[in-house]
XYZ file of C-alpha atoms in Angstrom:
718
model
C 74.837 70.185 94.064
C 74.197 70.068 97.817
C 75.012 73.295 99.656
C 74.188 75.669 102.532
C 73.431 79.384 102.365
C 76.090 81.819 103.610
C 75.185 85.388 102.611
C 73.538 87.602 99.986
C 75.812 89.739 97.820
C 73.134 91.470 95.746
C 70.718 93.130 96.297
C 71.288 94.272 99.887
C 67.639 93.554 100.749
C 66.136 91.056 98.276
C 62.460 91.423 97.439
C 60.236 88.566 96.241
C 61.103 87.689 92.657
C 64.295 89.760 92.559
C 67.467 88.765 90.736
C 70.064 87.713 93.293
C 73.726 86.928 93.774
C 74.541 84.858 96.866
C 77.324 82.751 98.367
C 76.856 79.108 99.385
C 79.053 76.531 101.116
C 79.178 73.143 99.348
C 78.181 70.136 101.456
C 79.820 67.760 99.016
C 82.790 67.921 96.699
C 82.048 70.433 93.934
C 84.263 71.289 90.973
C 84.040 74.249 88.621
C 84.447 74.207 84.834
C 88.240 73.972 85.168
C 88.026 71.045 87.581
C 88.974 73.069 90.657
C 87.475 71.944 93.967
C 85.429 74.793 95.418
C 85.021 75.770 99.049
C 82.567 78.532 98.202
C 80.002 78.879 95.418
C 78.796 82.144 93.939
C 75.250 81.498 92.703
C 73.064 83.767 90.572
C 69.371 83.586 89.734
C 65.892 84.593 90.782
C 64.396 83.758 94.191
C 67.540 82.117 95.553
C 67.137 80.390 98.952
C 68.423 82.252 102.005
C 67.399 80.025 104.926
C 70.355 79.353 107.210
C 69.183 76.116 108.806
C 68.582 74.102 105.650
C 70.500 72.402 102.899
C 69.621 72.879 99.246
C 70.073 70.648 96.249
C 70.662 73.107 93.403
C 70.316 72.403 89.702
C 71.739 74.672 87.026
C 74.884 75.308 85.031
C 78.266 76.929 85.402
C 79.038 80.042 83.420
C 81.942 82.456 83.236
C 81.236 86.175 83.481
C 83.942 88.447 82.055
C 83.556 90.824 84.987
C 82.543 88.581 87.902
C 84.252 85.306 87.046
C 82.837 81.798 87.470
C 79.234 81.653 88.694
C 76.616 78.951 89.119
C 73.377 79.917 87.361
C 70.579 78.350 89.387
C 67.652 76.994 87.384
C 65.875 75.233 90.258
C 66.511 73.878 93.729
C 64.958 71.670 96.396
C 65.154 71.862 100.154
C 66.664 68.764 101.684
C 64.292 68.043 104.536
C 64.814 65.293 107.106
C 61.373 63.927 108.224
C 62.099 64.208 111.949
C 60.840 66.590 114.598
C 64.012 68.639 114.350
C 63.912 68.591 110.551
C 60.267 69.660 110.246
C 60.509 72.380 112.897
C 63.801 73.549 111.430
C 62.230 73.927 107.994
C 59.071 75.646 109.246
C 61.070 78.083 111.396
C 63.793 78.646 108.804
C 62.408 82.025 107.756
C 61.406 80.661 104.364
C 57.722 80.770 105.309
C 56.445 84.189 106.327
C 54.278 84.128 109.422
C 55.894 81.082 111.042
C 58.526 81.556 113.713
C 60.063 79.068 116.132
C 57.116 78.951 118.565
C 54.505 78.651 115.834
C 56.579 75.935 114.127
C 56.647 73.955 117.371
C 52.869 74.331 117.772
C 52.322 73.106 114.213
C 54.541 70.083 114.795
C 52.876 69.317 118.128
C 49.480 69.231 116.390
C 50.346 67.568 113.082
C 53.731 65.902 113.568
C 55.671 64.907 110.449
C 52.468 65.414 108.423
C 52.756 69.183 108.913
C 53.935 69.772 105.350
C 51.126 67.595 103.977
C 48.707 69.846 105.868
C 50.309 72.929 104.328
C 50.051 71.329 100.900
C 46.462 70.119 100.923
C 44.571 71.301 104.028
C 46.115 74.618 105.123
C 42.841 75.768 106.705
C 43.546 73.327 109.562
C 46.260 75.710 110.753
C 43.439 77.963 111.990
C 43.174 75.538 114.916
C 46.431 76.982 116.213
C 46.115 79.993 118.485
C 47.541 83.120 116.878
C 46.950 82.070 113.260
C 44.200 84.244 111.787
C 42.651 84.113 108.319
C 44.946 86.911 107.147
C 48.026 85.275 108.631
C 47.057 81.943 107.096
C 46.866 83.545 103.664
C 50.368 84.942 104.122
C 51.665 81.555 105.301
C 50.007 79.768 102.395
C 51.354 82.161 99.760
C 54.835 82.056 101.233
C 54.797 78.254 101.432
C 53.690 77.926 97.814
C 56.369 80.392 96.800
C 59.031 78.283 98.470
C 57.758 74.906 97.341
C 55.900 74.090 94.145
C 55.541 77.633 92.817
C 59.164 78.590 93.330
C 60.366 77.414 89.927
C 57.592 79.160 88.036
C 58.227 82.369 90.000
C 61.902 82.228 89.058
C 61.056 81.414 85.430
C 58.608 84.298 85.032
C 60.393 86.933 87.141
C 62.769 88.089 84.358
C 59.701 88.957 82.289
C 58.241 91.319 84.874
C 55.630 88.946 86.287
C 55.378 89.397 90.044
C 55.543 86.506 92.530
C 51.909 87.102 93.480
C 50.813 86.845 89.840
C 52.877 83.686 89.388
C 51.336 82.214 92.541
C 47.835 82.765 91.188
C 48.797 80.978 88.002
C 50.260 78.138 90.058
C 47.077 77.878 92.123
C 45.139 77.417 88.875
C 47.394 74.828 87.210
C 49.271 73.302 90.189
C 51.890 70.750 89.125
C 51.078 71.403 85.459
C 52.014 75.085 85.699
C 55.451 74.922 84.106
C 54.230 72.704 81.278
C 51.330 75.089 80.695
C 53.618 78.109 80.485
C 55.982 76.360 78.089
C 53.304 74.846 75.858
C 50.541 77.465 76.159
C 52.273 80.720 77.160
C 49.348 82.891 76.113
C 47.289 81.518 78.973
C 49.320 83.908 81.093
C 46.962 86.570 79.744
C 44.402 85.153 82.184
C 46.341 86.896 84.959
C 45.297 90.390 85.930
C 48.051 92.794 84.910
C 49.666 90.414 82.412
C 48.839 91.371 78.852
C 49.496 89.932 75.446
C 52.797 91.764 75.012
C 54.324 90.110 78.081
C 53.031 86.662 77.145
C 54.223 87.181 73.567
C 57.703 88.071 74.763
C 57.849 84.889 76.840
C 56.535 82.837 73.925
C 59.109 84.344 71.567
C 61.922 83.516 73.992
C 60.860 79.864 73.733
C 60.613 79.910 69.933
C 56.814 79.810 69.788
C 55.350 79.874 66.250
C 54.259 83.429 65.394
C 51.471 82.123 63.162
C 50.061 79.752 65.763
C 46.311 80.047 66.217
C 46.840 80.515 69.948
C 48.999 83.590 69.352
C 46.734 85.114 66.704
C 43.601 84.509 68.781
C 45.113 86.073 71.879
C 46.337 89.024 69.816
C 42.828 89.612 68.498
C 41.350 89.473 71.993
C 44.065 91.718 73.400
C 43.389 94.327 70.715
C 39.933 94.792 72.216
C 41.254 94.610 75.775
C 43.684 97.406 74.950
C 40.841 99.441 73.429
C 38.831 98.966 76.621
C 41.749 100.473 78.513
C 41.192 103.595 76.393
C 37.481 103.648 77.216
C 36.058 101.754 74.228
C 33.614 98.889 74.575
C 33.920 97.887 70.936
C 35.774 98.612 67.710
C 34.630 99.031 64.141
C 35.426 95.785 62.281
C 37.999 97.136 59.818
C 39.718 99.268 62.457
C 39.799 96.214 64.724
C 41.566 94.012 62.163
C 43.992 96.788 61.253
C 44.926 97.323 64.909
C 45.287 93.574 65.505
C 47.619 93.147 62.526
C 49.732 96.036 63.771
C 49.922 94.478 67.226
C 50.839 91.009 65.950
C 53.408 92.496 63.544
C 53.895 89.280 61.571
C 54.625 89.712 57.829
C 53.173 86.322 56.877
C 49.896 87.021 58.680
C 47.377 88.421 56.192
C 44.211 90.376 56.921
C 42.160 87.450 55.614
C 43.904 85.017 57.958
C 43.209 87.329 60.911
C 39.586 87.757 59.797
C 39.176 83.976 59.622
C 40.473 83.580 63.172
C 38.185 86.399 64.347
C 35.247 84.550 62.783
C 36.228 81.423 64.717
C 36.333 83.450 67.928
C 32.827 84.692 67.160
C 31.698 81.092 66.627
C 33.227 80.044 69.949
C 31.554 82.936 71.778
C 34.745 84.791 72.696
C 33.911 87.673 70.354
C 30.538 89.137 69.416
C 29.498 91.442 66.603
C 26.782 94.090 66.655
C 26.099 96.148 63.568
C 29.599 97.014 62.270
C 31.297 96.605 65.634
C 33.246 93.869 67.403
C 33.112 93.242 71.163
C 34.637 90.924 73.686
C 31.913 88.793 75.238
C 32.285 90.441 78.651
C 31.732 93.958 77.347
C 28.860 93.138 75.005
C 27.032 91.449 77.860
C 27.570 94.476 80.088
C 26.345 96.929 77.451
C 23.333 94.952 76.247
C 22.275 94.142 79.798
C 22.459 97.798 80.854
C 20.356 98.815 77.842
C 17.679 96.252 78.739
C 17.724 97.336 82.374
C 17.227 100.977 81.397
C 14.240 99.993 79.272
C 12.808 98.043 82.203
C 12.977 101.148 84.394
C 11.328 103.222 81.695
C 8.440 100.745 81.462
C 8.059 100.076 85.197
C 5.034 101.502 87.001
C 5.752 104.087 89.681
C 3.605 106.016 92.121
C 5.191 109.417 91.538
C 4.468 112.656 93.361
C 1.382 114.840 92.936
C 0.356 118.505 93.417
C 3.765 119.570 92.188
C 2.814 123.170 91.416
C 1.902 123.706 95.052
C 4.902 121.730 96.259
C 7.330 123.716 94.118
C 5.921 127.013 95.338
C 6.472 125.779 98.875
C 10.005 124.644 98.035
C 10.829 128.101 96.689
C 9.716 129.665 99.959
C 11.595 127.198 102.155
C 14.770 127.517 100.077
C 14.317 131.279 99.703
C 14.799 131.326 95.931
C 12.996 131.351 92.611
C 13.447 128.409 90.282
C 14.210 129.167 86.649
C 11.775 127.505 84.217
C 14.236 124.721 83.302
C 14.894 124.036 87.004
C 11.153 123.879 87.668
C 10.752 121.342 84.875
C 13.717 119.306 86.123
C 12.140 118.850 89.562
C 8.755 117.914 88.092
C 10.357 115.427 85.713
C 12.414 113.746 88.441
C 9.390 113.305 90.714
C 7.105 111.850 88.047
C 9.422 109.544 86.065
C 10.860 106.141 86.884
C 14.238 107.038 85.369
C 15.416 110.516 84.443
C 18.570 112.545 83.827
C 19.462 116.052 84.985
C 22.542 117.458 83.290
C 24.236 120.824 83.563
C 27.474 122.585 84.347
C 28.589 124.371 87.519
C 26.360 127.077 89.029
C 23.314 125.924 87.069
C 21.357 124.954 90.174
C 21.774 121.179 90.306
C 22.246 121.290 94.077
C 19.068 123.296 94.720
C 17.160 120.948 92.447
C 18.382 117.954 94.445
C 17.261 119.592 97.684
C 13.832 120.336 96.234
C 13.436 116.769 94.931
C 14.382 115.297 98.296
C 12.201 117.678 100.323
C 9.086 117.185 98.199
C 9.494 113.422 97.908
C 10.042 113.008 101.645
C 7.069 115.197 102.464
C 4.763 113.131 100.256
C 6.355 109.781 101.171
C 7.472 110.095 104.806
C 7.979 106.339 105.224
C 9.869 105.821 101.975
C 13.571 104.995 101.824
C 15.815 107.450 100.000
C 19.357 106.736 98.827
C 21.802 109.433 97.737
C 25.084 108.226 96.280
C 28.021 109.170 94.070
C 31.020 107.359 92.559
C 33.627 108.852 94.929
C 33.786 109.562 98.634
C 34.529 113.225 98.037
C 31.521 113.615 95.734
C 29.304 111.786 98.224
C 30.404 114.054 101.075
C 29.740 117.115 98.937
C 26.299 115.751 98.067
C 25.491 115.192 101.738
C 26.671 118.660 102.758
C 24.697 120.310 99.953
C 21.419 118.439 100.413
C 21.445 117.718 104.136
C 20.580 114.105 103.330
C 22.930 111.179 104.121
C 24.962 110.120 101.095
C 27.537 107.427 100.415
C 29.638 106.077 97.607
C 27.878 103.752 95.197
C 30.284 101.029 96.251
C 29.325 101.382 99.902
C 25.611 101.554 99.119
C 25.849 98.275 97.190
C 28.496 96.764 99.484
C 30.782 96.377 96.473
C 34.234 95.244 97.566
C 37.090 94.813 95.100
C 39.749 92.132 95.359
C 43.398 92.773 94.518
C 42.693 92.304 90.808
C 39.992 94.977 90.920
C 37.138 92.490 90.513
C 33.978 93.162 92.518
C 31.698 90.819 94.389
C 28.015 90.686 93.434
C 26.217 93.829 94.650
C 23.657 93.729 97.420
C 20.107 94.770 96.569
C 19.452 98.420 97.338
C 16.356 98.852 99.478
C 15.302 102.302 98.285
C 12.233 103.947 96.797
C 14.077 106.995 95.470
C 17.710 106.937 94.340
C 19.639 110.106 93.493
C 23.010 109.523 91.843
C 25.426 112.429 91.403
C 28.497 112.707 89.122
C 27.062 110.131 86.726
C 29.586 111.058 84.024
C 32.067 109.017 86.087
C 30.072 105.781 85.821
C 31.598 103.206 83.506
C 29.528 100.455 81.932
C 30.159 98.023 84.789
C 29.412 100.296 87.747
C 26.278 101.583 86.015
C 25.162 97.992 85.527
C 25.822 97.068 89.151
C 23.832 100.085 90.301
C 20.712 99.585 88.192
C 20.718 95.837 88.870
C 20.653 96.548 92.602
C 17.657 98.904 92.422
C 14.189 97.368 92.375
C 11.893 98.145 89.469
C 9.249 100.593 90.637
C 11.771 102.751 92.440
C 12.501 106.198 91.022
C 16.050 106.846 89.831
C 17.447 110.310 89.123
C 20.826 110.457 87.378
C 22.619 113.785 87.824
C 25.805 114.806 86.071
C 27.615 116.974 83.599
C 27.707 115.351 80.169
C 30.376 117.797 78.961
C 32.991 116.495 81.376
C 35.526 113.849 80.484
C 33.928 110.413 80.271
C 34.605 107.739 82.858
C 38.065 106.295 83.403
C 36.601 102.846 82.776
C 35.040 101.784 79.462
C 31.862 103.321 78.101
C 30.227 106.739 77.935
C 27.157 105.951 79.994
C 25.738 109.405 80.678
C 26.172 110.813 77.178
C 24.830 107.611 75.594
C 21.741 107.574 77.817
C 21.061 111.164 76.798
C 21.777 110.441 73.120
C 19.313 107.547 73.078
C 16.426 110.002 73.227
C 14.434 107.482 75.257
C 15.221 108.658 78.784
C 13.641 111.943 79.997
C 16.379 114.596 80.247
C 16.425 118.058 81.826
C 19.239 120.294 80.559
C 20.370 123.190 82.727
C 22.154 125.925 80.785
C 21.606 129.135 82.711
C 24.539 130.120 84.946
C 23.739 131.909 88.207
C 26.538 134.353 89.019
C 25.737 135.356 92.579
C 28.264 133.004 94.177
C 31.993 133.516 94.642
C 33.943 131.965 91.829
C 31.252 132.855 89.328
C 33.782 133.434 86.536
C 34.539 129.723 86.768
C 30.957 128.878 85.830
C 30.779 131.539 83.121
C 34.044 130.374 81.568
C 33.026 126.736 81.860
C 29.930 127.489 79.813
C 32.028 129.403 77.283
C 34.477 126.512 76.937
C 31.606 124.061 76.557
C 30.300 126.175 73.684
C 33.745 126.524 72.085
C 34.116 130.224 72.957
C 37.685 131.455 73.518
C 36.774 134.859 74.943
C 37.072 134.051 78.644
C 36.696 136.339 81.652
C 39.726 136.766 83.906
C 39.905 138.159 87.415
C 40.609 137.174 91.012
C 38.680 133.912 90.766
C 39.912 132.917 87.290
C 43.543 133.694 86.502
C 46.017 132.835 83.779
C 49.788 132.869 84.293
C 51.733 132.833 81.015
C 54.681 130.443 80.853
C 55.923 128.780 77.684
C 58.864 126.972 79.284
C 58.092 123.626 80.934
C 60.667 123.974 83.709
C 59.487 127.500 84.508
C 55.895 126.289 84.532
C 56.826 123.508 86.948
C 58.423 126.029 89.305
C 55.400 128.302 89.045
C 52.741 125.666 89.729
C 54.699 124.457 92.761
C 54.927 128.026 94.062
C 51.208 128.628 93.490
C 50.230 125.300 95.032
C 52.086 126.090 98.241
C 50.545 129.569 98.259
C 47.020 128.199 97.865
C 47.578 125.431 100.428
C 48.596 128.067 102.947
C 45.331 129.876 102.286
C 42.840 127.020 101.861
C 44.497 123.951 103.400
C 46.033 120.864 101.795
C 42.757 119.009 101.247
C 41.125 121.993 99.546
C 43.659 122.582 96.779
C 44.274 120.560 93.616
C 47.159 120.695 91.163
C 46.049 119.182 87.860
C 47.975 118.265 84.737
C 47.126 116.240 81.618
C 49.942 113.711 82.083
C 51.317 111.517 84.840
C 54.762 111.246 83.260
C 56.252 112.901 80.176
C 57.559 116.223 81.561
C 58.552 118.253 84.607
C 54.891 119.257 84.897
C 53.698 115.652 84.906
C 51.959 114.497 88.076
C 54.799 112.131 89.024
C 57.529 114.783 88.900
C 55.385 117.378 90.665
C 54.447 114.912 93.398
C 58.087 114.268 94.238
C 58.859 117.987 94.425
C 55.829 118.823 96.525
C 56.241 115.890 98.904
C 59.807 116.869 99.730
C 58.621 120.387 100.565
C 55.403 119.547 102.406
C 56.594 116.337 104.072
C 60.412 116.386 104.008
C 62.558 113.540 105.342
C 63.564 113.788 108.972
C 65.517 111.801 111.491
C 63.249 109.186 113.007
C 60.543 109.585 110.334
C 59.937 106.107 108.863
C 60.262 105.530 105.127
C 59.634 102.521 102.903
C 61.165 101.924 99.486
C 59.270 100.033 96.807
C 61.182 99.791 93.554
C 62.196 103.340 92.681
C 59.520 104.908 94.859
C 59.804 106.048 98.454
C 56.846 106.339 100.817
C 57.171 108.429 103.958
C 55.144 108.665 107.142
C 52.655 111.509 106.687
C 52.628 111.340 102.886
C 49.431 112.224 101.080
C 48.738 109.261 98.785
C 46.226 108.301 96.115
C 44.720 104.874 95.483
C 45.390 103.787 91.887
C 42.937 100.872 91.623
C 39.896 99.579 93.474
C 40.693 97.539 96.572
C 38.176 96.556 99.205
C 36.274 99.652 100.315
C 38.854 102.004 98.795
C 38.212 103.188 95.260
C 40.466 104.267 92.438
C 41.277 107.957 92.991
C 40.623 108.052 96.760
C 43.142 110.122 98.723
C 44.483 109.416 102.201
C 47.498 109.839 104.468
C 50.149 107.345 105.570
C 49.741 106.939 109.321
C 52.191 104.113 109.951
C 55.091 102.300 108.289
C 56.698 99.216 109.734
C 59.173 96.732 108.308
C 59.954 93.259 109.579
C 61.199 89.944 108.253
C 57.933 89.573 106.363
C 58.417 92.794 104.394
C 56.955 96.289 104.407
C 53.526 97.231 105.733
C 52.040 100.685 105.220
C 48.856 101.865 106.914
C 46.782 104.544 105.165
C 43.841 106.481 106.584
C 41.333 107.416 103.871
C 38.842 109.002 106.254
C 35.276 107.873 106.941
C 36.683 105.129 109.155
C 38.533 103.505 106.251
C 42.021 102.483 107.313
C 43.847 100.044 105.052
C 47.115 98.150 105.414
C 49.253 97.464 102.337
C 51.958 94.828 102.188
C 54.926 94.868 99.823
C 53.050 93.357 96.888
C 50.237 95.908 97.177
C 52.318 99.087 97.230
C 51.988 99.464 93.460
C 48.367 100.416 94.184
C 49.516 103.626 95.876
C 51.000 106.798 94.481
C 51.739 110.211 95.928
C 48.639 112.401 95.935
C 49.671 116.054 95.911
C 49.305 116.525 92.146
C 47.120 114.409 89.884
C 45.932 114.061 86.326
C 42.715 115.769 85.300
C 41.113 112.355 84.811
C 41.836 111.358 88.408
C 40.230 114.562 89.700
C 36.780 113.708 88.363
C 34.103 113.740 91.019
C 36.106 116.060 93.254
C 35.737 119.750 93.968
C 38.283 122.051 95.606
C 38.346 125.618 96.824
C 41.319 126.310 94.579
C 42.544 124.506 91.477
C 45.820 125.050 89.627
C 45.927 123.700 86.069
C 48.938 123.378 83.793
C 48.392 123.399 80.009
C 51.290 123.499 77.542
C 51.419 123.091 73.777
C 53.540 119.986 74.309
C 50.419 118.407 75.852
C 48.825 118.527 72.397
C 47.591 114.930 72.294
C 45.625 115.428 75.517
C 44.371 118.949 74.806
C 40.631 118.573 74.296
C 37.589 120.589 75.220
C 36.334 118.010 77.774
C 39.744 118.002 79.478
C 39.871 121.797 79.824
C 36.231 121.894 80.913
C 36.676 119.136 83.496
C 39.821 120.744 84.902
C 38.356 124.182 85.553
C 35.043 122.862 86.878
C 36.925 121.196 89.753
C 37.425 124.707 91.172
C 34.910 126.171 93.570
C 36.382 129.560 94.522
C 39.437 129.990 92.315
C 41.094 128.569 89.207
C 44.661 129.470 88.263
C 45.833 128.279 84.866
C 49.564 128.177 84.187
C 51.078 127.657 80.757
C 50.345 128.863 77.256
C 47.075 130.475 76.248
C 47.510 128.943 72.846
C 47.377 125.527 74.522
C 44.124 126.510 76.222
C 42.682 127.752 72.937
C 43.788 124.553 71.208
C 41.897 122.561 73.818
C 38.770 124.706 73.490
C 38.833 124.344 69.706
C 39.368 120.597 69.575
C 36.066 118.895 69.003
C 37.594 116.186 66.817
C 38.288 113.976 69.798
C 37.768 110.266 69.257
C 34.266 109.105 70.113
C 34.249 106.156 72.421
C 33.360 102.840 70.871
C 29.949 102.037 72.309
C 26.484 101.263 70.980
C 24.606 101.804 74.237
C 22.407 104.580 72.823
C 21.422 102.418 69.855
C 20.708 99.435 72.102
C 18.488 101.529 74.388
C 16.509 102.668 71.346
C 16.139 99.124 70.061
C 15.586 97.267 73.353
C-alpha cells in the first residue's frame, strides 16, 4: 500500500520505539475490508514513519477495533526513494535521519551523489569529511539511519516487549540482515544485550511458540539464574540451591532436576559454567575471583623496600599531629609501612584518618622521590580523603582512567605509576573494580586497603574486604577504640554498639530518634526534618536515607518527588523534560544510576541545562570536579532525582546531618549492616525516624544471607 504521511494522532510527541496511531493519504486506490475506497488511512503500529516528503510502501493487515473502527496494522514498510538528486536530498533531509538537515543533505549529495545511501550503509565514517559532522554527530546520524532502514523492522518487532530502540540497534549491528531470523529462531540470544534478561527473551520466545524444553531455553535459564544472583551480590551459588532456583525460574512441569543437572554439566563442559568445591559460577565471575586471589598472593610474596626507624618516626608523627596514638593505631601504621599489602579496618572515630596522615608523612619523609596515590571508589570519598590527609586523592576510576560505556562496561585500566597506594572505603569495591585496581599496580609497590568491614558490602558482586580479612593471609589492623572528643561522638559510640549487637544506644543532640509508626506520618516528618537540616547545613551536606527505592511513601522515589517540588518547584520559563513518567527540571539535584564515562554509579550533580529539538531531549548535568555530561533521550534512564536515596547508594559518602527512616514494614531489608551503614554516614548529627522496634530488629538480625563467594578460600589456597 503506497501512501504519504499526514499527521500523528497518538502520542502527541512520539518517542523512539513508541506505539503510534497516524493518518496517511493513499497514493493509489486502497480498499478496506468492506471494499470501500479510502481517501484516508488510519495506521497503527510501532515506529511509524512521519517524514512529510516521502512515500511509503506499507505492509500489514486490516483490523476492526470495536472502539476506533477500521485500522491498518503496520507490520513493516519501505521508503520509496527515487535515485535522483532531488530524491536523495529529499530523503536525507526528510527528518527521518537525526543530524541531517537540508544544508547537510546537499553537502552529502555534492560529495557522494546518488551513492550517498551506500556510504551511509557501508562507509559512514566518510561523512567526517563534511564540515560540521563530528564523531558524536556521526554516531547519531548512523544510529538514526539504521533505525529508519534495516533495523526499523526489528525495532518495531521488539518494542512491544520493552526492548528499547538503542538495544535493538545493537542487536542489529551484530547480526545485520540476519537479525530478524535470529530473533525468531534463537530468541534467547537477546540475552546478549545489556539490560535484556532471560525473562524478556522468554516472553518473546513464548509469543512465538518456542519449545519450553528446548536446550537453548534451559541453558539460558541456567545461566540467567547465576546472572540474577550476581545482581544480588553473589559470585556463585551452592549446586543444589542453584538447580532449585533454576527450576523455579524455568517453571516447566516436564523439566526434571536431573534434566537441568545434565544441561548444567554440558555448560560446564563447554566452559560457560565452572564449579569450585560445592559452588557453581559463570565463567566471567570465576575468572574475576580466581584472578584477584592470585594477584593478592603475588602482592604478599613481592619484595618491598619498606620504611625503617619506625619507633622514631612514630614519635615524630605524634608531635607533628599533636596527639598520642593508641597501641592498635601504632601497630596499624607500622604494619602499613612494612608490608606489601595490608588492611586497616575500623568504624567511625577510631582514628583511620590520623593513621592515613601518619603513613603518608612518614613514607614521604623516607621516600621523597616516590610516587604516592590516594584513591577511593567515589568522588565524595576521594574529596574527603584529600581534605583529611592533605594529599591529592582521586576516584579509583580516574586514577586508572577507567571509562564506562553505555552498557557499564569498562575499558582496560591504565597502569598506575605509584610506589605507595592508599585506598579508602574498600568495603565498596566489588570483585571487578578490586581486580582492575590490583592489576594496575606494579608488584613491589605497597598497597594499604582501608575500610569498615561492618558496613554493607559493595553494590556489585563479591564481598572483597571481608573475604580478604577472612582469608587470614593478609596482615590486618583492627581499630576498635572510639575517640569521643569530636562533635557527633554519640554516632561513633552507637555505631560500635550496633556493630556488637547492643540495643542500648545513647540519645542526645547528635543522635536523635523520632517515633512514628505510621508510614504517611513518617514521610511527612522526614521531609520536614530534611528541609530543617538543609537550612542549617546546606543541600549538599544533608542526606535522607531509606531502605527502599519504591514500596512506600518513605521510599526514595516518593520522597524525591516531594522534596524536588519544594526545593526546586516548577516556574514559568523554567525548562522541563519528560521521560516516560518522570520529569526532569532545570536545577534538579540528580543521581547517576549506572557507570557512564567518568561519572560513576551514585554520583550526584545538578541539571544546568535542558534543551529540546527535533532530535529529542538533551540534559546537561554538572557533577563537579570539571565533570559535565550531556544525556540524550535514550540515556535519561541513567538519571534519577537525588534528594533522597537508599542506604546502599549512600556508601562512601559522609554528611553533616543524616536522616534515616526505619519502619517494621521494611523487615526484609532490616539488617545490622544496613543500620550501621546508615548511621555512619552522619558526621555531626543523625536523626532516625520510625519505629524503635524496627531499629532493634535490624540490630538483632545477624542471620543475613552470606554472599556467595570463595575468595577467602582461594586466597588461602593460591
